[in-house]
Structure formats: structure tokens, C-alpha cells
Short mmCIF file of N, CA and C in Angstrom, two decimals:
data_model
loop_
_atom_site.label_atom_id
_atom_site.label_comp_id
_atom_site.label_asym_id
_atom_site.label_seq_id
_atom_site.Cartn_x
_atom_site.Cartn_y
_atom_site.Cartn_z
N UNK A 1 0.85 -1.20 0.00
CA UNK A 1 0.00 0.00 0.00
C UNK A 1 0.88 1.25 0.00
N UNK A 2 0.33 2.33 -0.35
CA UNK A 2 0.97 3.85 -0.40
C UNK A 2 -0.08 4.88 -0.56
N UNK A 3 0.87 5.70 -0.46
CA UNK A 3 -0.07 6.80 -0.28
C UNK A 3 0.27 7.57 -1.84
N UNK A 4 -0.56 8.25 -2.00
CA UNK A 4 -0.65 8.87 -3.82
C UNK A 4 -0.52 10.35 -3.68
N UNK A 5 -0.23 10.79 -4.67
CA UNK A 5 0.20 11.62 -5.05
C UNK A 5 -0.89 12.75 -5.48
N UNK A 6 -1.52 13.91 -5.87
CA UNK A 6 -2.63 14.56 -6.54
C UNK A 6 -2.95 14.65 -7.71
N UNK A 7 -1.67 14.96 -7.87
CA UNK A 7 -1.40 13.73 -9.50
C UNK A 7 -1.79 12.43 -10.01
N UNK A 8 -1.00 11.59 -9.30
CA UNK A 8 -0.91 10.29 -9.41
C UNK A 8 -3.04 10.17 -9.17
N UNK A 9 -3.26 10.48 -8.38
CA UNK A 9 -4.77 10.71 -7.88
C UNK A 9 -5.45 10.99 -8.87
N UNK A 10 -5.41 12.21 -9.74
CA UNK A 10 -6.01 12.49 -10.97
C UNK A 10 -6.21 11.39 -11.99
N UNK A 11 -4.72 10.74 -12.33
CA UNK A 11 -4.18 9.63 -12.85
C UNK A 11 -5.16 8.33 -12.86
N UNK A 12 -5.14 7.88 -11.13
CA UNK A 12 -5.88 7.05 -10.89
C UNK A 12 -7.47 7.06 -10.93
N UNK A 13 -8.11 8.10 -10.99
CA UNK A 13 -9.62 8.63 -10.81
C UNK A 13 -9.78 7.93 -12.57
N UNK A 14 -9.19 8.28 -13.28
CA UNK A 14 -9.25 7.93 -14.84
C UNK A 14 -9.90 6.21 -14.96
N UNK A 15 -9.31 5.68 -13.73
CA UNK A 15 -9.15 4.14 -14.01
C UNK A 15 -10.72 3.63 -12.96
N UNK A 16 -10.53 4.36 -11.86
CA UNK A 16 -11.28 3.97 -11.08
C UNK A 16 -13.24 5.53 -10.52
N UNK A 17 -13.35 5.55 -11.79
CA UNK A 17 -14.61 6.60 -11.95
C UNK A 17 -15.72 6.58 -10.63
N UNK A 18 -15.59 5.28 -10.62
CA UNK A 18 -16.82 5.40 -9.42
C UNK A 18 -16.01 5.38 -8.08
N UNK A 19 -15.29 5.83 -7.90
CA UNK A 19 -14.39 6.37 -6.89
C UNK A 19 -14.19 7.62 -6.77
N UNK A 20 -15.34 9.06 -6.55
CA UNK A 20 -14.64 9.90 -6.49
C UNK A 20 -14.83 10.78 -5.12
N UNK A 21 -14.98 9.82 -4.13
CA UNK A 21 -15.89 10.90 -2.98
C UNK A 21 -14.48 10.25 -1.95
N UNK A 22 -13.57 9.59 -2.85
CA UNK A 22 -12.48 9.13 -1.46
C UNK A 22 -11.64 11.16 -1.05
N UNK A 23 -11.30 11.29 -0.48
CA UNK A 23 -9.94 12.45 -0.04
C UNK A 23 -9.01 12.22 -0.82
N UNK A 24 -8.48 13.79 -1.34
CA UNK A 24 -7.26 13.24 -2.08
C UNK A 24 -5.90 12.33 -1.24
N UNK A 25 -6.23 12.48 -0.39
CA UNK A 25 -4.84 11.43 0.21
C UNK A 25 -5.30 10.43 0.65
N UNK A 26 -5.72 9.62 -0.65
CA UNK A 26 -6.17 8.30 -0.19
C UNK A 26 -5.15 7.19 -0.42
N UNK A 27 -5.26 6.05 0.39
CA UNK A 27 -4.47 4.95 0.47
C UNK A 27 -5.56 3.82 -0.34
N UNK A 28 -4.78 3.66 -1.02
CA UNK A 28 -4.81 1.93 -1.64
C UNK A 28 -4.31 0.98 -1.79
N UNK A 29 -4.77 -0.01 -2.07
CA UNK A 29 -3.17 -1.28 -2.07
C UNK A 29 -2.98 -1.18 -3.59
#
């Protein structure tokens, strides 16, 4: 697991759409 970036976050929102109510400093595995 890690912690992301706001970037990397933007990045990841692309992949995962119905994900957008997490905080940007979210942890995932």
C-alpha cells in the first residue's frame, strides 16, 4: 500500500470513476 500523489490521484480517478468521494490522500493497495 501507499499513499498517492494529486497527480498520481487524478491519474488514478481515470481508471477507477466510481471512486470519487475518497480524499485526495487516499491509500490503496
Amino acid at each position: 500500500m501507499k499513499q498517492i500523489t494529486n497527480k498520481e490521484y487524478e491519474e488514478w480517478q481515470k481508471y477507477k470513476p466510481e471512486i470519487v468521494t475518497v480524499p485526495k490522500a487516499i491509500i490503496f493497495r
